Coordinates of C-alpha atoms in Angstrom, one line a residue:
Chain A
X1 CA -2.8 30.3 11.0
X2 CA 0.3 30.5 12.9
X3 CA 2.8 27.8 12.5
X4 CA 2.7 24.7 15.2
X5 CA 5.5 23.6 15.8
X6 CA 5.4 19.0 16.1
X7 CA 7.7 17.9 19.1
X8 CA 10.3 15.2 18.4
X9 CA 8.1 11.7 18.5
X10 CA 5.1 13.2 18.4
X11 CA 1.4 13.7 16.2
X12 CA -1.7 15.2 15.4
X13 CA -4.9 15.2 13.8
X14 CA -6.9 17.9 12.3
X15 CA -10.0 19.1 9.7
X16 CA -8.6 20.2 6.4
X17 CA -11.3 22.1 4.4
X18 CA -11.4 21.3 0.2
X19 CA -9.3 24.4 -0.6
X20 CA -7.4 24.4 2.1
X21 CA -3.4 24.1 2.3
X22 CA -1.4 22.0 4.5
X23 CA 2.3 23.5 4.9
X24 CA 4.9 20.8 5.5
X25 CA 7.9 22.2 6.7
X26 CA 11.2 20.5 7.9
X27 CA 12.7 23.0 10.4
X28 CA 15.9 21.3 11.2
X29 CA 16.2 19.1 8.1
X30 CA 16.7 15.7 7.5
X31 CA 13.3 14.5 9.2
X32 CA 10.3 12.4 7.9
X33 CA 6.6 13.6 8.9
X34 CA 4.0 11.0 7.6
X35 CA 1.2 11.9 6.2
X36 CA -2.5 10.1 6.6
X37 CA -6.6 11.3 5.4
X38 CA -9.6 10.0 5.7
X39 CA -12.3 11.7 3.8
X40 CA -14.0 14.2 6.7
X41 CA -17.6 12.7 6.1
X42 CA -17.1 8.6 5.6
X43 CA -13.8 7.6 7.1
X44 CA -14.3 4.4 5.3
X45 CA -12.1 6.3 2.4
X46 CA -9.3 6.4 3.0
X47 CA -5.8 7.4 1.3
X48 CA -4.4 4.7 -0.8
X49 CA -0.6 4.8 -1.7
X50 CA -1.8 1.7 -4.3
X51 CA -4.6 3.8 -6.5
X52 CA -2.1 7.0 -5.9
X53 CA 0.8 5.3 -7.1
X54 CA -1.1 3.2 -10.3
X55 CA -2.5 6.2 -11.8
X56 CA 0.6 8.1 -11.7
X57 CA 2.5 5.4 -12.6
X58 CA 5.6 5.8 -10.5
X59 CA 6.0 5.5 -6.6
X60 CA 7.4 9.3 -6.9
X61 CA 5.3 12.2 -4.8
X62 CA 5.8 15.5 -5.6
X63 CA 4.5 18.9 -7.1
X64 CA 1.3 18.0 -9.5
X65 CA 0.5 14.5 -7.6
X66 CA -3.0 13.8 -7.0
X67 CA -3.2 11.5 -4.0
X68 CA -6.4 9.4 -4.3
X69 CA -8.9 7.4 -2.0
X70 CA -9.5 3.3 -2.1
X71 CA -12.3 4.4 -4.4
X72 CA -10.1 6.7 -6.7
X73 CA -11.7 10.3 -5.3
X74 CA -9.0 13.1 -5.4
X75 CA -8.3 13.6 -1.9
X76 CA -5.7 16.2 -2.1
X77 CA -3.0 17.9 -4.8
X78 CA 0.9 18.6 -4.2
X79 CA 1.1 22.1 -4.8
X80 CA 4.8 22.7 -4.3
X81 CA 7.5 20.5 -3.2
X82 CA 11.2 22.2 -2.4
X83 CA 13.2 18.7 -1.4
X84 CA 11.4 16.4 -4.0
X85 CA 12.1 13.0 -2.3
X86 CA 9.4 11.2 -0.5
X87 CA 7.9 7.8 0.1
X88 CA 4.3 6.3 -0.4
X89 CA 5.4 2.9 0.1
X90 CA 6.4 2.1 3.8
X91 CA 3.7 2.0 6.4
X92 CA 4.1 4.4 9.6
X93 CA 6.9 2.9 12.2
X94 CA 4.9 1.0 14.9
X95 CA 6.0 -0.8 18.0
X96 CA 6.2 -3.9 16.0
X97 CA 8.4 -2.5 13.5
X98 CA 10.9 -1.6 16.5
X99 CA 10.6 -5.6 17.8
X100 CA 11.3 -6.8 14.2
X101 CA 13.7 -4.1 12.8
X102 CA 15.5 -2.6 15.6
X103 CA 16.7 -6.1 17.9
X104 CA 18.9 -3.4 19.4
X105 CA 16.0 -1.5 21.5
X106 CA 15.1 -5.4 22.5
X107 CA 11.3 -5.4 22.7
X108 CA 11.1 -1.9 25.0
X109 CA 8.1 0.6 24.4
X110 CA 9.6 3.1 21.5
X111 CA 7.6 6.0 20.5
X112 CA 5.8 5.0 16.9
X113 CA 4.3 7.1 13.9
X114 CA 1.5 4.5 14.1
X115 CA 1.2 4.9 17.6
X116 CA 0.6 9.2 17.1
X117 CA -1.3 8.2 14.1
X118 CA -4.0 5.8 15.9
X119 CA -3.8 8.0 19.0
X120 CA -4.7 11.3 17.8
X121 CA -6.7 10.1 14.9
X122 CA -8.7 7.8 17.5
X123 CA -10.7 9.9 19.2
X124 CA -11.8 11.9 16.0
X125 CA -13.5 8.5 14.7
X126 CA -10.9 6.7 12.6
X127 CA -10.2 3.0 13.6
X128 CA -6.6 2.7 14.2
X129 CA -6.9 -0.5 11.7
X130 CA -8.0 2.2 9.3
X131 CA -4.5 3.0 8.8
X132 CA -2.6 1.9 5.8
X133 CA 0.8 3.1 4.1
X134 CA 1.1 6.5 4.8
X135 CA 2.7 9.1 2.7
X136 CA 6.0 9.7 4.4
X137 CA 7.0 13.3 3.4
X138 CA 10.6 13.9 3.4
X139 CA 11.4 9.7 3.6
X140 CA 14.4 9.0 1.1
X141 CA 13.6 5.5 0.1
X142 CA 14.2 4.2 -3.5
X143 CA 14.1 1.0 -4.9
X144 CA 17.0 -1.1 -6.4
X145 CA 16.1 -3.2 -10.0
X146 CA 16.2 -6.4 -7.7
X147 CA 13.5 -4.9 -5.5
X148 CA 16.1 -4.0 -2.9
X149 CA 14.7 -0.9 -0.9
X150 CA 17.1 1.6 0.4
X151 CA 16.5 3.8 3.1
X152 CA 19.0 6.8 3.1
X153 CA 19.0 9.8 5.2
X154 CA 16.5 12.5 4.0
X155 CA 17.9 14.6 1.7
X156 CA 15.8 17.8 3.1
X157 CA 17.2 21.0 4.5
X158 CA 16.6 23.4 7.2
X159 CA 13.2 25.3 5.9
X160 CA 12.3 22.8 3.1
X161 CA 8.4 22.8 2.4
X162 CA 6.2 20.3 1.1
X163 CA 2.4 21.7 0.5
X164 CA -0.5 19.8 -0.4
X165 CA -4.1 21.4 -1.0
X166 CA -7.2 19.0 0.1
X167 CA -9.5 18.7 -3.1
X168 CA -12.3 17.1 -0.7
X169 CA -13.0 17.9 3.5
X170 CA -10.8 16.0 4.6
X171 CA -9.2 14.4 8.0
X172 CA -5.8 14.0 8.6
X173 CA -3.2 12.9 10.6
X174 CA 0.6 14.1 10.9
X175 CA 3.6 13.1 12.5
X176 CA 7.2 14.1 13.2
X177 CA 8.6 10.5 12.7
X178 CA 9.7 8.4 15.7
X179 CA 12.0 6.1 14.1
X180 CA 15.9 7.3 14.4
X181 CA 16.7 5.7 11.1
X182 CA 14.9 7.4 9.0
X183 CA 16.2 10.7 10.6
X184 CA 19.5 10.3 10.3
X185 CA 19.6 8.9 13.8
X186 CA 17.6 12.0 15.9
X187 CA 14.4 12.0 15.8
X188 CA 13.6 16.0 15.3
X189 CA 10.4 18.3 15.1
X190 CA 7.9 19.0 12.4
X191 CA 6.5 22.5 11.4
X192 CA 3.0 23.0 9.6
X193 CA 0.2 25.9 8.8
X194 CA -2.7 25.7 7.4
X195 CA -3.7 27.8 5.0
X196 CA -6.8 28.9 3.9
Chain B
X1 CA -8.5 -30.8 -3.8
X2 CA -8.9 -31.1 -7.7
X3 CA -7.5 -28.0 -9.7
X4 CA -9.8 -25.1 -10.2
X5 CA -10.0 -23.0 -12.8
X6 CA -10.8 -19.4 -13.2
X7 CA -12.2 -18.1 -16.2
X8 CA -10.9 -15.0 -17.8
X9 CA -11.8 -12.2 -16.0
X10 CA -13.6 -13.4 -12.6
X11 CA -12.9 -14.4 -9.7
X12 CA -13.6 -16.0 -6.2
X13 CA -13.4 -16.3 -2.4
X14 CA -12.4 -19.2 0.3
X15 CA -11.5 -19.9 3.5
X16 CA -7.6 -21.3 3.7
X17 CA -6.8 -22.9 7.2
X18 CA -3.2 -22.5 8.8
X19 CA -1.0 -25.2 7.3
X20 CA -3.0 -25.6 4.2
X21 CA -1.4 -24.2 0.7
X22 CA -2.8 -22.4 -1.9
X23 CA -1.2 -23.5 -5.0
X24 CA -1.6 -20.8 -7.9
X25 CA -1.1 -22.0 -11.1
X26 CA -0.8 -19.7 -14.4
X27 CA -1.7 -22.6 -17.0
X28 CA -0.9 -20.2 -20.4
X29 CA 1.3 -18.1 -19.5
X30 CA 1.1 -14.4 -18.8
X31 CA -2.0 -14.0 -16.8
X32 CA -2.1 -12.6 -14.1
X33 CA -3.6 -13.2 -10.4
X34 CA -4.6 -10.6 -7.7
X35 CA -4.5 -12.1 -4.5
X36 CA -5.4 -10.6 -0.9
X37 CA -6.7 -12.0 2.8
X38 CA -8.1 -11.0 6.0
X39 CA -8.1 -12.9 9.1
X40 CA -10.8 -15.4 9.2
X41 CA -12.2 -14.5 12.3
X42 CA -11.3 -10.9 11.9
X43 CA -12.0 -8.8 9.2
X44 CA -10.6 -5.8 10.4
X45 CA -6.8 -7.3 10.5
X46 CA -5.7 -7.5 6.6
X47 CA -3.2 -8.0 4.1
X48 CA -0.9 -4.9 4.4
X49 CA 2.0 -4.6 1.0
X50 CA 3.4 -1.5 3.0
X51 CA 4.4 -4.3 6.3
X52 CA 5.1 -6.7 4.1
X53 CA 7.7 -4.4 2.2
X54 CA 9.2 -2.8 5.2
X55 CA 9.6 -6.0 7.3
X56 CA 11.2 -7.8 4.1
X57 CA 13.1 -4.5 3.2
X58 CA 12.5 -5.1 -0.9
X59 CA 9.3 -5.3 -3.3
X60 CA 10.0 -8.6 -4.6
X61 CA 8.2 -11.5 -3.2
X62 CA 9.0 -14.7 -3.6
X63 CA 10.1 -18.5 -2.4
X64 CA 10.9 -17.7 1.9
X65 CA 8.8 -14.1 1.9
X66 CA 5.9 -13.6 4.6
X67 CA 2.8 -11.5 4.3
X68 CA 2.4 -9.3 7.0
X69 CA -1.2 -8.4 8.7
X70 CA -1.8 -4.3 8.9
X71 CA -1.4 -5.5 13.1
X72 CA 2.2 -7.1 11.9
X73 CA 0.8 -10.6 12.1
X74 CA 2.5 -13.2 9.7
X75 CA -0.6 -14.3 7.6
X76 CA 1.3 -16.4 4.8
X77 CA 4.4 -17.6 3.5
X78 CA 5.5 -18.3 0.0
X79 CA 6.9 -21.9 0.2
X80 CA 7.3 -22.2 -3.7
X81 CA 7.4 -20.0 -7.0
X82 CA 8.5 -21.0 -10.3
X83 CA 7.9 -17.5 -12.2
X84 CA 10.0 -15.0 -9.8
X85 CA 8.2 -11.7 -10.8
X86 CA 5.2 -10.7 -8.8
X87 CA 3.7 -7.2 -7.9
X88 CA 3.1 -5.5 -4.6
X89 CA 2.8 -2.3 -5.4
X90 CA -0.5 -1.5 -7.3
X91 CA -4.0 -1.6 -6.5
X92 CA -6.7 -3.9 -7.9
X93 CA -7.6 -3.0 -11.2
X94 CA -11.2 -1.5 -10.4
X95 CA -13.7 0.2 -13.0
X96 CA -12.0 3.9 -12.1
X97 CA -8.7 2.1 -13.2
X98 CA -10.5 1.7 -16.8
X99 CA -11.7 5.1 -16.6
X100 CA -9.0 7.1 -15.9
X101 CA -6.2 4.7 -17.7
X102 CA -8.4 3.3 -20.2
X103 CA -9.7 6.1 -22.0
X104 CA -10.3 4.0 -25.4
X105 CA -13.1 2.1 -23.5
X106 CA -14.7 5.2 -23.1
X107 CA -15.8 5.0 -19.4
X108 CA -18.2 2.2 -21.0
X109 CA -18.4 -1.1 -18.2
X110 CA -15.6 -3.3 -17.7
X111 CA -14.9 -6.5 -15.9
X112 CA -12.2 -5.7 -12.8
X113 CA -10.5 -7.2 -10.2
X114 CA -12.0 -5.2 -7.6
X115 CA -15.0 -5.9 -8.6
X116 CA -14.8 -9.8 -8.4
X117 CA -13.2 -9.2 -5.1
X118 CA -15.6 -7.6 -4.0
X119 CA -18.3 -9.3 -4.9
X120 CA -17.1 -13.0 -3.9
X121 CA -15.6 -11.5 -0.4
X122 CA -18.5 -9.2 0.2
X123 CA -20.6 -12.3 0.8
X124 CA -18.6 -13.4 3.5
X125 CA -18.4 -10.7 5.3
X126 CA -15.6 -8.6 3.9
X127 CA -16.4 -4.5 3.4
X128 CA -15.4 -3.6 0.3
X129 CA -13.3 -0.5 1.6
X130 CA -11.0 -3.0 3.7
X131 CA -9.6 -4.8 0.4
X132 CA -6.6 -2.4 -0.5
X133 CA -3.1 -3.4 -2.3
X134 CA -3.5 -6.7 -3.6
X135 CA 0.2 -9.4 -4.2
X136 CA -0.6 -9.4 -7.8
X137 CA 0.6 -12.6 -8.9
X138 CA 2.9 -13.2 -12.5
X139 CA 2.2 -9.4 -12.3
X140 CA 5.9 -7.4 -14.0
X141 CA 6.3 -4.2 -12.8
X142 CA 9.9 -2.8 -12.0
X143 CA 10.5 0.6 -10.9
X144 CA 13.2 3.3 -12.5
X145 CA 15.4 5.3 -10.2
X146 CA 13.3 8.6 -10.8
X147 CA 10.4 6.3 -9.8
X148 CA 9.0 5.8 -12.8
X149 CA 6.5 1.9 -13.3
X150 CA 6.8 0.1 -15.6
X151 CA 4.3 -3.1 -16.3
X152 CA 5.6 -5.3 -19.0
X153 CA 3.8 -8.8 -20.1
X154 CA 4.3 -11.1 -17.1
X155 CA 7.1 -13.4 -17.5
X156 CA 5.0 -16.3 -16.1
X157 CA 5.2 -19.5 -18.9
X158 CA 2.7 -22.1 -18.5
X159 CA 2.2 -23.9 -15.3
X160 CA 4.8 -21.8 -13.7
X161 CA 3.3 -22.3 -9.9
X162 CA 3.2 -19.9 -6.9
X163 CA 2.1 -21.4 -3.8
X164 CA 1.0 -19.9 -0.2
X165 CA 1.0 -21.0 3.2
X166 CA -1.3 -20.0 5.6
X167 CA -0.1 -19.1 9.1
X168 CA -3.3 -18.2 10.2
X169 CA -6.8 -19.0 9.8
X170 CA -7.6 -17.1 6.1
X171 CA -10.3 -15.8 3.7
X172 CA -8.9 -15.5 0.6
X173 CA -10.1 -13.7 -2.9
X174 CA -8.1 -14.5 -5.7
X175 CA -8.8 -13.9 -9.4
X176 CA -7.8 -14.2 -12.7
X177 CA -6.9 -10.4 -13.5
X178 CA -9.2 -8.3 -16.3
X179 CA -6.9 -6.0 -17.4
X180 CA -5.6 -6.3 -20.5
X181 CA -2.4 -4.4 -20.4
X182 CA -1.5 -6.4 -17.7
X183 CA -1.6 -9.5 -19.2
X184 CA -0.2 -9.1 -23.0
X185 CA -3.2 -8.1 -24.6
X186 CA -5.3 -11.1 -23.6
X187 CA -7.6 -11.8 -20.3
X188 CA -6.5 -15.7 -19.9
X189 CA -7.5 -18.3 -16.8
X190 CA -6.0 -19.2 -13.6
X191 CA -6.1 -22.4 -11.6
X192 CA -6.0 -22.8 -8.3
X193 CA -5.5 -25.8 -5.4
X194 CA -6.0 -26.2 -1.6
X195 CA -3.4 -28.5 0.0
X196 CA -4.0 -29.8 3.2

C-alpha cells in the first residue's frame, strides 16, 4: 500500500488484518499520532493501556510490546520502534481537555484527537464512549518519583518509524495529534502504510 | 452507616449519591482496595485514570484530587487520605493476571478483583467490558525513569483512611484486593462507610 499521508488535526480509521503491519511514520518530526483498536469482530474489546502496561510491567512502549485487550487478548506486537519514547497513559486531547488545560483558547471549538477518533471510528461501529487511553506514538511524557508527569517535546525525527503488527483482525483508529503542546507548538502531519 | 467489612478476597457494589462519602478504611494494614464507578444513571460514562491523570498532570492521587468521567465529568473527590500512596495505573487483577504473572498457580482458579467487580456490578447493570483501570487504593507502585513498575507492600498501617466524595449520582464496586503480591504476601479485609 502506498503511503497516506494524515493532514495536520486530522484522523482515520481502518481494518488491520492479524498479520498485518501498521507503519507509523513521523514525516516532519516532533509529532504525536495516537493510536486506538477494537477487536474487528466484538468492539466490546478494546485496547487497554492498564492490562498492557501490568503485564509488562512498565508504562514504556516499544519494540517487543504486546498491547493487550480489557480481556488480556494480544491485540497487536511492536515490531520496530526507531524514536523509542511514547505514552500509554494520557487519553486522546478532546475539547474538554482544551477548556480545562488550555484557558488561553477560552472555551472555542479546537480540533481534538478524541474528536478524529470518535468521528472516524463512529461510523464503522465503535461508540465514541468506547474510547479509552490511547497509545500516543511519538508522546514524550515520563513521570517524576512524586508522580509529577512531564510532557516534553517529542523527541522523534524527520522519518522516524514506529510499526506494530495486529496479532488479531483488528479496527483501528489514528491520528496526527491536534493538541500544539504535545507538538512542540504546530500541530504537523502523520504518515502510515499498511503492510501486508 | 455502621462500618462494613470486606473479607479477604471479595468484594461488592453500591449506589453512592452526590454529597455522600465513601470512607475506605485499611483496618491491618497493607491491603489493598480496587475502586471504580459509573454514572448512576448512565453506564456508559465511567471512571477514566487516563482524564484523571491528564487533568491533574501527575499519577498520585490524593487529599484535593478529582476523578474524571471518560466524558470529562468530575465524578469524585478525595476529601481525606491518611496513607498517601495509591495506584492509577494498573488494571484489576483478573484470572489472566494469575495466568500470565502467576505462573506458580499453574493457570489453576484464583479469586480476582475483576472478577468480584464484575460479578457485584454486573447485577446492576454494569457490562463487564466497561470496568477498565481501577484507583487501586493503599496500592505502591512508583515508576523508574526508563519506565520500569515497581509494586512494593503498600505503605497503608492500620486504619489509615481514604475517603471519597461523590459529585455525582454513583455506582460503586470496591473490594478488598486478591492478589497476593500486592498486598505483602497476605489477602487481608477492607472496611468500608457511607456518609451522608
Amino acid at each position: 500500500m502506498e503511503l497516506t499521508r494524515l493532514a495536520p488535526q486530522t484522523g482515520t480509521a481502518f481494518p488491520l488484518r492479524a498479520g498485518q503491519q501498521l507503519v507509523v511514520i513521523d514525516p516532519t518530526g516532533e509529532q504525536v499520532s495516537d493510536f486506538f483498536c477494537v477487536l474487528a469482530d466484538d468492539h466490546d474489546e478494546w485496547l487497554s493501556s492498564g492490562r498492557t502496561i501490568d503485564y509488562a510491567n512498565s508504562i514504556a512502549v516499544t519494540t517487543g510490546s504486546v498491547l493487550y485487550s480489557n480481556r488480556s487478548t494480544p491485540m497487536a506486537t511492536v515490531v520496530e520502534d526507531t524514536c523509542g519514547q511514547h505514552d500509554f497513559l494520557l487519553t486522546p486531547c478532546s475539547q474538554q481537555t482544551f477548556d480545562l488545560l488550555y484557558p488561553e483558547f477560552g472555551g472555542a471549538y479546537h480540533p481534538s484527537c478524541f474528536e478524529n477518533l470518535a468521528t472516524n471510528m463512529g461510523p464503522l461501529g465503535v461508540d465514541p464512549d468506547r474510547i479509552s487511553t490511547t497509545l500516543n506514538i511519538f508522546m514524550n511524557v515520563w513521570v517524576e518519583r512524586n508522580g509529577e508527569l512531564h510532557i516534553d517535546p517529542p523527541t522523534s525525527v524527520a522519518g522516524d518509524r514506529f510499526v506494530l503488527r495486529a496479532d488479531a483482525d483488528l479496527l483501528v483508529g489514528l491520528t496526527a495529534c491536534s493538541a500544539e503542546k504535545s507538538n512542540n507548538g504546530v500541530c504537523k502531519p502523520i504518515d502510515y502504510r499498511i503492510v501486508d
